[in-house]
Amino acid sequence: MSGTGVEVGAQAARSRALAVLRLRSRALAVAVLPAAAAVVLLAGGATGHISGGSWDAVRWVVSVLAVVVLLVAAGVALVVARARPALSPTVAIAEESAPDLYRLVRDLADRLDVPAPSAIALTPDCDSWLEDRTHRAHGSSARARDTAGAAKRASDAVGGARAPQGGPPTAPVLVIGSPFLWWMRVGELRAVLAPVVAGTGPSAHPDIAAARRFVRGLDAAVAVAAAPGRDPVSRTVLGAVGRIARLLLRNCRVHAAEMERGVASAAAERAQTVDYGVRIVAQEQVGLAYAGWDRLLTRVALPAWRMGRWPSRLDAGVVSALTELSRRDRLAEGFASRLGERPACDLLEEPGSVDEAASLLAARLFHGGPAETGPDWAPVAWQEYPDEVVDRKWRMDAARLHRVLDSLGVGHHPADPTA
């Protein structure tokens, strides 16, 4: 039954991908149609079959229209090809820094009979997904945003770098939520990642990969056209490109959404055979990790960020908070037995340094802090948090209260017993 579900989902995704590609072919046909008409008219004039009368004027009008349409189509194609698709900021994990994690993901991919992800990265959020980073514009930006060289080394170790022209497509990068690594046990993480890793199978299909590239290119072209700070001529030209790209996106939006739904359905069906019972328990831990992570960011990390300090062990902090909460309120079922199992962060060689990198990235994403530390943007350990953040916050609030009282003319006089 599971194999039937996988096949149905894959077929639905492929049919929707072909619909997206047919839309691309129609757009190309519309762009070439005036040129084809111009060629017919010019050939008819040269052979004497279509000449005289108003045909000369029609020939000139159609030829000019063909040139204009071809130039516009070439401009749109150039912008779509050169536009850089959005890339999620992550912390790249090299294989030498997490051999056990790479081994777990490879074993999972082998059991699911799908290609292994080309690399692994962490995001400071409670989510996991596959991300295609094969676009040539990502070569420099990914290395600048992630740990230098880590993604390339990991890609070479798992399945090689970008595939050569005409070869099989490179598998996407597996992005894992860093709170999952610290809060979940190894078995729970494996169960949660199974449906995500299973998505590499449909991603390897040429039609689905081509449809995704087309949609991502259109989306990136719309973003390029909407970028501010351009001169009037560029703004006018890119405005026309943006309108065409938005039109194409609107026409293929339904097919693209249904394609992704089919891919997700096929991946979920394929993952049913792997750790299904553990996945039911792990979903509870996903919700608990999300709640604890959100509370930690808003109640603990945000006051520190506002003071120019960023907690350097956010993931360890969420584990400590959830551990205390679970023991007190029994939110995590079977919590005592979970403590005896191996935590997923043990799959990393240096979990402390990875946690610090993820914590800095969280501060940059959720607060807008700089990417590097400095005098006004320094890390703070949890043992220093009461003095560096809590005490300073109370003093600042007290000073603000005194200023307000002074501005209102409220003096510090002994209390009047008759008042």
CSV table of C-alpha atoms in Angstrom, one decimal:
chain,number,residue,atom,x,y,z
A,1,MET,CA,0.0,0.0,0.0
A,2,SER,CA,2.9,2.3,0.8
A,3,GLY,CA,4.5,1.6,-2.6
A,4,THR,CA,1.2,2.5,-4.3
A,5,GLY,CA,1.0,5.8,-2.3
A,6,VAL,CA,4.6,6.6,-3.2
A,7,GLU,CA,3.9,6.0,-6.9
A,8,VAL,CA,0.7,8.0,-6.9
A,9,GLY,CA,2.4,11.0,-5.2
A,10,ALA,CA,5.4,10.8,-7.6
A,11,GLN,CA,3.2,10.6,-10.6
A,12,ALA,CA,1.1,13.6,-9.5
A,13,ALA,CA,4.3,15.6,-8.9
A,14,ARG,CA,5.7,14.7,-12.3
A,15,SER,CA,2.5,15.6,-14.1
A,16,ARG,CA,2.4,19.0,-12.4
A,17,ALA,CA,6.1,19.5,-13.2
A,18,LEU,CA,5.3,18.8,-16.9
A,19,ALA,CA,2.5,21.4,-16.7
A,20,VAL,CA,5.0,24.0,-15.4
A,21,LEU,CA,7.4,23.1,-18.2
A,22,ARG,CA,4.6,23.3,-20.8
A,23,LEU,CA,3.9,26.8,-19.6
A,24,ARG,CA,7.6,27.6,-20.1
A,25,SER,CA,7.4,26.2,-23.6
A,26,ARG,CA,4.3,28.2,-24.4
A,27,ALA,CA,6.0,31.4,-23.2
A,28,LEU,CA,9.0,30.6,-25.5
A,29,ALA,CA,6.6,29.9,-28.4
A,30,VAL,CA,4.9,33.2,-27.9
A,31,ALA,CA,8.3,35.0,-28.0
A,32,VAL,CA,9.3,33.2,-31.2
A,33,LEU,CA,6.0,33.5,-33.0
A,34,PRO,CA,6.5,37.1,-34.3
A,35,ALA,CA,10.0,36.1,-35.5
A,36,ALA,CA,8.6,33.1,-37.4
A,37,ALA,CA,5.9,35.3,-39.0
A,38,ALA,CA,8.6,37.8,-40.0
A,39,VAL,CA,10.7,35.0,-41.6
A,40,VAL,CA,7.7,33.8,-43.6
A,41,LEU,CA,7.0,37.4,-44.8
A,42,LEU,CA,10.6,38.1,-45.7
A,43,ALA,CA,10.9,34.8,-47.5
A,44,GLY,CA,7.7,35.4,-49.4
A,45,GLY,CA,8.9,38.9,-50.4
A,46,ALA,CA,12.2,37.5,-51.6
A,47,THR,CA,10.6,34.8,-53.7
A,48,GLY,CA,7.9,37.2,-55.1
A,49,HIS,CA,5.0,35.3,-53.6
A,50,ILE,CA,4.1,38.0,-51.0
A,51,SER,CA,4.9,41.4,-52.4
A,52,GLY,CA,3.4,44.6,-53.5
A,53,GLY,CA,0.5,46.6,-52.0
A,54,SER,CA,0.4,46.7,-48.3
A,55,TRP,CA,2.6,43.6,-47.8
A,56,ASP,CA,5.8,45.7,-47.6
A,57,ALA,CA,4.4,47.8,-44.7
A,58,VAL,CA,3.2,44.6,-43.0
A,59,ARG,CA,6.6,43.0,-43.4
A,60,TRP,CA,8.3,46.0,-41.8
A,61,VAL,CA,5.9,46.1,-38.9
A,62,VAL,CA,6.1,42.4,-38.2
A,63,SER,CA,9.9,42.5,-38.5
A,64,VAL,CA,10.2,45.3,-36.0
A,65,LEU,CA,7.8,43.6,-33.7
A,66,ALA,CA,9.7,40.4,-33.9
A,67,VAL,CA,13.0,42.2,-33.0
A,68,VAL,CA,11.4,43.9,-30.0
A,69,VAL,CA,9.8,40.7,-28.7
A,70,LEU,CA,13.0,38.8,-29.1
A,71,LEU,CA,14.9,41.5,-27.2
A,72,VAL,CA,12.4,41.5,-24.4
A,73,ALA,CA,12.4,37.7,-24.3
A,74,ALA,CA,16.2,37.6,-24.2
A,75,GLY,CA,16.2,40.2,-21.4
A,76,VAL,CA,13.7,38.2,-19.4
A,77,ALA,CA,15.7,35.0,-19.9
A,78,LEU,CA,18.9,36.7,-19.0
A,79,VAL,CA,17.5,38.1,-15.7
A,80,VAL,CA,15.9,34.8,-14.8
A,81,ALA,CA,19.1,32.9,-15.5
A,82,ARG,CA,21.4,35.3,-13.6
A,83,ALA,CA,19.0,36.1,-10.7
A,84,ARG,CA,20.1,34.6,-7.5
A,85,PRO,CA,17.4,32.5,-5.8
A,86,ALA,CA,16.9,33.1,-2.1
A,87,LEU,CA,19.3,31.1,0.1
A,88,SER,CA,18.5,30.4,3.7
A,89,PRO,CA,21.2,31.6,6.1
A,90,THR,CA,22.6,28.4,7.8
A,91,VAL,CA,25.6,27.1,9.7
A,92,ALA,CA,27.2,24.5,7.4
A,93,ILE,CA,28.3,21.2,9.1
A,94,ALA,CA,31.4,19.6,7.6
A,95,GLU,CA,31.6,15.8,7.6
A,96,GLU,CA,34.8,15.8,9.7
A,97,SER,CA,32.9,17.8,12.4
A,98,ALA,CA,29.9,15.4,12.5
A,99,PRO,CA,30.8,12.0,11.0
A,100,ASP,CA,28.1,10.3,13.1
A,101,LEU,CA,25.4,12.6,11.8
A,102,TYR,CA,26.4,12.1,8.2
A,103,ARG,CA,26.5,8.4,8.8
A,104,LEU,CA,22.9,8.5,10.2
A,105,VAL,CA,21.7,10.5,7.3
A,106,ARG,CA,23.4,8.2,4.8
A,107,ASP,CA,22.0,5.1,6.4
A,108,LEU,CA,18.6,6.7,6.4
A,109,ALA,CA,18.8,7.5,2.7
A,110,ASP,CA,20.0,3.9,2.0
A,111,ARG,CA,17.1,2.4,3.8
A,112,LEU,CA,14.7,4.7,2.0
A,113,ASP,CA,16.4,4.0,-1.3
A,114,VAL,CA,16.9,7.6,-2.2
A,115,PRO,CA,20.0,9.7,-2.9
A,116,ALA,CA,21.8,11.0,0.2
A,117,PRO,CA,21.7,14.8,0.7
A,118,SER,CA,24.8,16.6,-0.7
A,119,ALA,CA,25.5,18.4,2.6
A,120,ILE,CA,24.1,19.1,6.0
A,121,ALA,CA,23.5,22.5,7.6
A,122,LEU,CA,21.8,23.9,10.7
A,123,THR,CA,19.2,26.6,11.0
A,124,PRO,CA,18.3,28.3,14.3
A,125,ASP,CA,14.6,27.4,14.0
A,126,CYS,CA,12.4,24.4,14.7
A,127,ASP,CA,12.1,23.2,11.2
A,128,SER,CA,13.9,20.9,8.7
A,129,TRP,CA,13.8,21.0,4.9
A,130,LEU,CA,15.8,20.3,1.7
A,131,GLU,CA,17.3,23.2,-0.1
A,132,ASP,CA,18.7,23.2,-3.6
A,133,ARG,CA,22.0,25.1,-3.8
A,134,THR,CA,23.1,24.1,-7.2
A,135,HIS,CA,22.6,27.6,-8.7
A,136,ARG,CA,26.0,28.9,-9.9
A,137,ALA,CA,25.3,32.3,-8.2
A,138,HIS,CA,25.3,30.5,-4.8
A,139,GLY,CA,29.0,29.5,-5.2
A,140,SER,CA,30.4,32.6,-3.4
A,141,SER,CA,27.4,33.6,-1.3
A,142,ALA,CA,27.0,30.2,0.4
A,143,ARG,CA,30.6,30.1,1.4
A,144,ALA,CA,30.5,33.7,2.7
A,145,ARG,CA,27.4,33.0,4.7
A,146,ASP,CA,28.2,29.6,6.0
A,147,THR,CA,31.4,28.3,7.6
A,148,ALA,CA,34.1,28.7,5.0
A,149,GLY,CA,34.5,25.7,2.8
A,150,ALA,CA,32.4,23.4,5.0
A,151,ALA,CA,29.6,22.9,2.5
A,152,LYS,CA,31.9,22.0,-0.3
A,153,ARG,CA,33.9,19.5,1.7
A,154,ALA,CA,30.7,17.9,2.9
A,155,SER,CA,29.3,17.8,-0.6
A,156,ASP,CA,32.5,16.1,-1.9
A,157,ALA,CA,32.3,13.5,0.9
A,158,VAL,CA,28.7,12.6,0.4
A,159,GLY,CA,28.2,12.7,-3.3
A,160,GLY,CA,30.6,14.9,-5.1
A,161,ALA,CA,30.4,18.6,-6.0
A,162,ARG,CA,27.9,20.0,-8.6
A,163,ALA,CA,27.3,17.5,-11.3
A,164,PRO,CA,28.8,18.1,-14.6
A,165,GLN,CA,26.8,19.3,-17.6
A,166,GLY,CA,24.4,16.6,-18.6
A,167,GLY,CA,25.0,14.5,-15.5
A,168,PRO,CA,22.5,13.6,-12.8
A,169,PRO,CA,21.4,16.6,-10.6
A,170,THR,CA,23.2,17.1,-7.3
A,171,ALA,CA,21.1,16.2,-4.3
A,172,PRO,CA,19.9,19.1,-2.2
A,173,VAL,CA,21.3,20.2,1.2
A,174,LEU,CA,19.6,18.9,4.3
A,175,VAL,CA,18.8,21.8,6.7
A,176,ILE,CA,18.1,20.7,10.3
A,177,GLY,CA,16.7,22.8,13.1
A,178,SER,CA,19.4,23.2,15.7
A,179,PRO,CA,16.9,22.9,18.7
A,180,PHE,CA,16.1,19.4,17.4
A,181,LEU,CA,19.7,18.3,17.7
A,182,TRP,CA,19.9,19.4,21.3
A,183,TRP,CA,16.5,18.4,22.6
A,184,MET,CA,15.8,15.2,20.7
A,185,ARG,CA,17.4,11.8,21.2
A,186,VAL,CA,19.1,10.1,18.2
A,187,GLY,CA,16.2,7.8,17.5
A,188,GLU,CA,13.7,10.7,17.6
A,189,LEU,CA,15.9,12.8,15.2
A,190,ARG,CA,16.1,9.9,12.8
A,191,ALA,CA,12.4,9.4,12.8
A,192,VAL,CA,11.7,13.2,12.3
A,193,LEU,CA,14.3,13.4,9.4
A,194,ALA,CA,13.0,10.3,7.6
A,195,PRO,CA,10.2,12.2,5.6
A,196,VAL,CA,12.6,15.0,4.9
A,197,VAL,CA,15.4,12.8,3.5
A,198,ALA,CA,12.9,10.8,1.5
A,199,GLY,CA,12.2,14.0,-0.5
A,200,THR,CA,15.6,13.7,-2.2
A,201,GLY,CA,14.1,10.9,-4.4
A,202,PRO,CA,11.6,13.1,-6.2
A,203,SER,CA,14.1,15.9,-6.3
A,204,ALA,CA,16.4,13.8,-8.5
A,205,HIS,CA,13.7,13.5,-11.2
A,206,PRO,CA,14.8,15.7,-14.2
A,207,ASP,CA,11.3,17.1,-14.8
A,208,ILE,CA,10.7,18.1,-11.2
A,209,ALA,CA,14.2,19.6,-10.9
A,210,ALA,CA,13.7,21.6,-14.1
A,211,ALA,CA,10.3,22.9,-13.0
A,212,ARG,CA,11.7,23.9,-9.6
A,213,ARG,CA,14.6,25.8,-11.3
A,214,PHE,CA,12.2,27.6,-13.5
A,215,VAL,CA,9.9,28.7,-10.6
A,216,ARG,CA,12.8,29.7,-8.5
A,217,GLY,CA,14.3,31.7,-11.3
A,218,LEU,CA,11.0,33.6,-11.9
A,219,ASP,CA,10.8,34.3,-8.1
A,220,ALA,CA,14.3,35.6,-8.1
A,221,ALA,CA,13.7,37.7,-11.2
A,222,VAL,CA,10.7,39.3,-9.4
A,223,ALA,CA,12.9,40.1,-6.4
A,224,VAL,CA,15.6,41.6,-8.7
A,225,ALA,CA,13.0,43.8,-10.4
A,226,ALA,CA,11.6,45.0,-7.1
A,227,ALA,CA,15.0,46.0,-5.6
A,228,PRO,CA,15.2,49.7,-4.9
A,229,GLY,CA,18.0,52.2,-5.7
A,230,ARG,CA,18.2,51.9,-9.4
A,231,ASP,CA,18.4,54.6,-12.1
A,232,PRO,CA,15.2,55.4,-14.1
A,233,VAL,CA,16.2,53.5,-17.2
A,234,SER,CA,17.1,50.3,-15.3
A,235,ARG,CA,14.0,50.6,-13.2
A,236,THR,CA,11.8,50.9,-16.3
A,237,VAL,CA,13.4,47.9,-18.0
A,238,LEU,CA,13.4,45.7,-14.9
A,239,GLY,CA,9.8,46.8,-14.2
A,240,ALA,CA,8.8,45.3,-17.5
A,241,VAL,CA,10.8,42.1,-16.8
A,242,GLY,CA,9.2,41.9,-13.3
A,243,ARG,CA,5.7,42.2,-14.8
A,244,ILE,CA,6.3,39.3,-17.2
A,245,ALA,CA,7.9,37.2,-14.5
A,246,ARG,CA,4.9,37.8,-12.1
A,247,LEU,CA,2.5,36.9,-14.9
A,248,LEU,CA,4.3,33.6,-15.5
A,249,LEU,CA,4.4,32.9,-11.8
A,250,ARG,CA,0.7,33.5,-11.4
A,251,ASN,CA,0.0,31.1,-14.3
A,252,CYS,CA,2.2,28.3,-12.8
A,253,ARG,CA,1.5,28.9,-9.1
A,254,VAL,CA,-1.2,26.2,-8.8
A,255,HIS,CA,0.8,23.6,-10.7
A,256,ALA,CA,4.0,24.4,-8.6
A,257,ALA,CA,2.0,24.1,-5.4
A,258,GLU,CA,0.5,20.8,-6.4
A,259,MET,CA,3.9,19.5,-7.5
A,260,GLU,CA,5.3,20.2,-4.1
A,261,ARG,CA,2.3,18.6,-2.5
A,262,GLY,CA,2.8,15.5,-4.6
A,263,VAL,CA,6.5,15.4,-3.6
A,264,ALA,CA,5.7,15.8,0.1
A,265,SER,CA,3.0,13.0,-0.2
A,266,ALA,CA,5.4,10.7,-1.9
A,267,ALA,CA,8.2,11.4,0.6
A,268,ALA,CA,5.8,10.8,3.6
A,269,GLU,CA,4.5,7.6,2.1
A,270,ARG,CA,8.1,6.3,1.5
A,271,ALA,CA,9.1,7.2,5.1
A,272,GLN,CA,6.2,5.2,6.6
A,273,THR,CA,8.5,2.2,6.6
A,274,VAL,CA,11.1,3.8,8.8
A,275,ASP,CA,10.6,4.2,12.6
A,276,TYR,CA,6.9,4.8,12.3
A,277,GLY,CA,6.2,4.2,16.0
A,278,VAL,CA,9.1,6.4,17.1
A,279,ARG,CA,7.9,9.2,14.8
A,280,ILE,CA,4.6,9.4,16.7
A,281,VAL,CA,6.5,10.0,19.9
A,282,ALA,CA,9.0,12.3,18.3
A,283,GLN,CA,6.2,14.6,17.0
A,284,GLU,CA,5.4,15.4,20.6
A,285,GLN,CA,9.0,16.5,21.2
A,286,VAL,CA,8.8,18.7,18.0
A,287,GLY,CA,5.9,20.7,19.5
A,288,LEU,CA,7.6,20.9,22.9
A,289,ALA,CA,10.9,22.1,21.3
A,290,TYR,CA,9.1,24.7,19.3
A,291,ALA,CA,7.3,26.0,22.4
A,292,GLY,CA,10.4,26.1,24.5
A,293,TRP,CA,12.5,27.7,21.7
A,294,ASP,CA,9.9,30.4,21.1
A,295,ARG,CA,9.7,31.2,24.8
A,296,LEU,CA,13.5,31.3,25.2
A,297,LEU,CA,13.9,33.8,22.3
A,298,THR,CA,11.2,36.2,23.4
A,299,ARG,CA,11.7,36.0,27.2
A,300,VAL,CA,15.4,35.4,27.5
A,301,ALA,CA,17.4,36.1,24.4
A,302,LEU,CA,15.5,39.3,23.2
A,303,PRO,CA,16.4,41.4,26.4
A,304,ALA,CA,20.1,40.4,26.0
A,305,TRP,CA,20.1,41.3,22.3
A,306,ARG,CA,18.7,44.7,23.0
A,307,MET,CA,21.6,45.3,25.4
A,308,GLY,CA,24.2,44.3,22.8
A,309,ARG,CA,24.7,40.8,24.3
A,310,TRP,CA,23.9,37.5,22.6
A,311,PRO,CA,23.6,34.3,24.6
A,312,SER,CA,26.2,32.0,23.2
A,313,ARG,CA,24.4,28.7,24.1
A,314,LEU,CA,20.8,29.1,23.1
A,315,ASP,CA,20.3,25.4,22.2
A,316,ALA,CA,21.8,24.3,25.5
A,317,GLY,CA,19.5,26.8,27.2
A,318,VAL,CA,16.4,25.5,25.6
A,319,VAL,CA,17.3,22.0,26.7
A,320,SER,CA,17.8,23.2,30.3
A,321,ALA,CA,14.5,25.0,30.3
A,322,LEU,CA,12.6,22.2,28.8
A,323,THR,CA,14.2,19.7,31.1
A,324,GLU,CA,13.1,21.7,34.2
A,325,LEU,CA,9.6,22.2,32.7
A,326,SER,CA,9.2,18.6,31.8
A,327,ARG,CA,10.2,17.4,35.2
A,328,ARG,CA,7.9,19.9,36.9
A,329,ASP,CA,4.8,19.7,34.7
A,330,ARG,CA,5.3,16.2,33.1
A,331,LEU,CA,4.9,17.7,29.6
A,332,ALA,CA,7.1,15.2,28.0
A,333,GLU,CA,5.7,11.7,28.2
A,334,GLY,CA,8.2,9.1,29.3
A,335,PHE,CA,10.7,11.8,30.2
A,336,ALA,CA,12.7,9.7,32.7
A,337,SER,CA,13.4,7.0,30.1
A,338,ARG,CA,14.4,9.6,27.5
A,339,LEU,CA,17.2,10.8,29.8
A,340,GLY,CA,19.0,7.5,29.4
A,341,GLU,CA,19.1,7.7,25.6
A,342,ARG,CA,21.8,9.3,23.6
A,343,PRO,CA,21.1,13.0,22.8
A,344,ALA,CA,21.3,13.9,19.1
A,345,CYS,CA,23.9,16.6,19.8
A,346,ASP,CA,26.4,13.9,20.5
A,347,LEU,CA,26.5,13.3,16.8
A,348,LEU,CA,28.6,16.4,16.6
A,349,GLU,CA,32.3,16.4,17.4
A,350,GLU,CA,32.2,19.9,18.9
A,351,PRO,CA,28.6,20.7,19.9
A,352,GLY,CA,29.6,23.8,21.9
A,353,SER,CA,31.1,25.6,18.9
A,354,VAL,CA,28.2,24.7,16.7
A,355,ASP,CA,25.8,25.9,19.3
A,356,GLU,CA,27.7,29.2,19.5
A,357,ALA,CA,27.5,29.7,15.7
A,358,ALA,CA,23.8,28.9,15.6
A,359,SER,CA,23.2,31.3,18.5
A,360,LEU,CA,25.0,34.1,16.7
A,361,LEU,CA,23.0,33.4,13.5
A,362,ALA,CA,19.8,33.4,15.5
A,363,ALA,CA,20.6,36.9,16.9
A,364,ARG,CA,21.3,38.1,13.3
A,365,LEU,CA,18.1,36.6,11.9
A,366,PHE,CA,15.6,37.4,14.7
A,367,HIS,CA,17.0,40.6,16.0
A,368,GLY,CA,19.2,42.1,13.2
A,369,GLY,CA,22.5,42.0,15.0
A,370,PRO,CA,25.8,42.1,13.2
A,371,ALA,CA,27.4,38.9,11.9
A,372,GLU,CA,30.6,39.4,13.9
A,373,THR,CA,31.2,40.1,17.5
A,374,GLY,CA,32.5,43.5,18.7
A,375,PRO,CA,32.7,45.8,21.7
A,376,ASP,CA,29.0,46.6,21.5
A,377,TRP,CA,28.0,43.0,20.4
A,378,ALA,CA,29.5,40.4,22.7
A,379,PRO,CA,28.6,36.9,23.7
A,380,VAL,CA,27.4,36.1,27.1
A,381,ALA,CA,27.4,32.8,28.9
A,382,TRP,CA,24.5,31.6,31.0
A,383,GLN,CA,26.5,31.9,34.2
A,384,GLU,CA,27.1,35.6,33.4
A,385,TYR,CA,23.5,36.3,32.3
A,386,PRO,CA,22.2,37.4,35.7
A,387,ASP,CA,24.9,40.1,36.1
A,388,GLU,CA,25.3,41.0,32.5
A,389,VAL,CA,21.6,41.2,31.5
A,390,VAL,CA,19.1,40.8,34.4
A,391,ASP,CA,20.9,43.2,36.8
A,392,ARG,CA,21.6,45.8,34.1
A,393,LYS,CA,17.9,45.6,32.9
A,394,TRP,CA,16.6,46.2,36.5
A,395,ARG,CA,19.0,49.1,36.9
A,396,MET,CA,18.0,50.6,33.5
A,397,ASP,CA,14.3,50.3,34.4
A,398,ALA,CA,14.9,51.8,37.8
A,399,ALA,CA,16.8,54.8,36.3
A,400,ARG,CA,14.0,55.2,33.7
A,401,LEU,CA,11.4,55.2,36.4
A,402,HIS,CA,13.3,57.9,38.4
A,403,ARG,CA,13.6,60.1,35.4
A,404,VAL,CA,9.9,59.9,34.8
A,405,LEU,CA,9.2,60.7,38.5
A,406,ASP,CA,11.6,63.6,38.4
A,407,SER,CA,9.9,65.0,35.2
A,408,LEU,CA,6.6,64.8,37.0
A,409,GLY,CA,7.9,66.7,40.0
A,410,VAL,CA,7.5,63.8,42.4
A,411,GLY,CA,10.0,64.2,45.2
A,412,HIS,CA,11.3,61.7,47.7
A,413,HIS,CA,9.6,62.9,50.8
A,414,PRO,CA,8.5,61.0,53.9
A,415,ALA,CA,5.1,59.5,53.6
A,416,ASP,CA,2.3,61.7,55.0
A,417,PRO,CA,0.4,59.6,57.5
A,418,THR,CA,-2.8,61.6,56.9
A,419,ALA,CA,-2.6,61.0,53.1
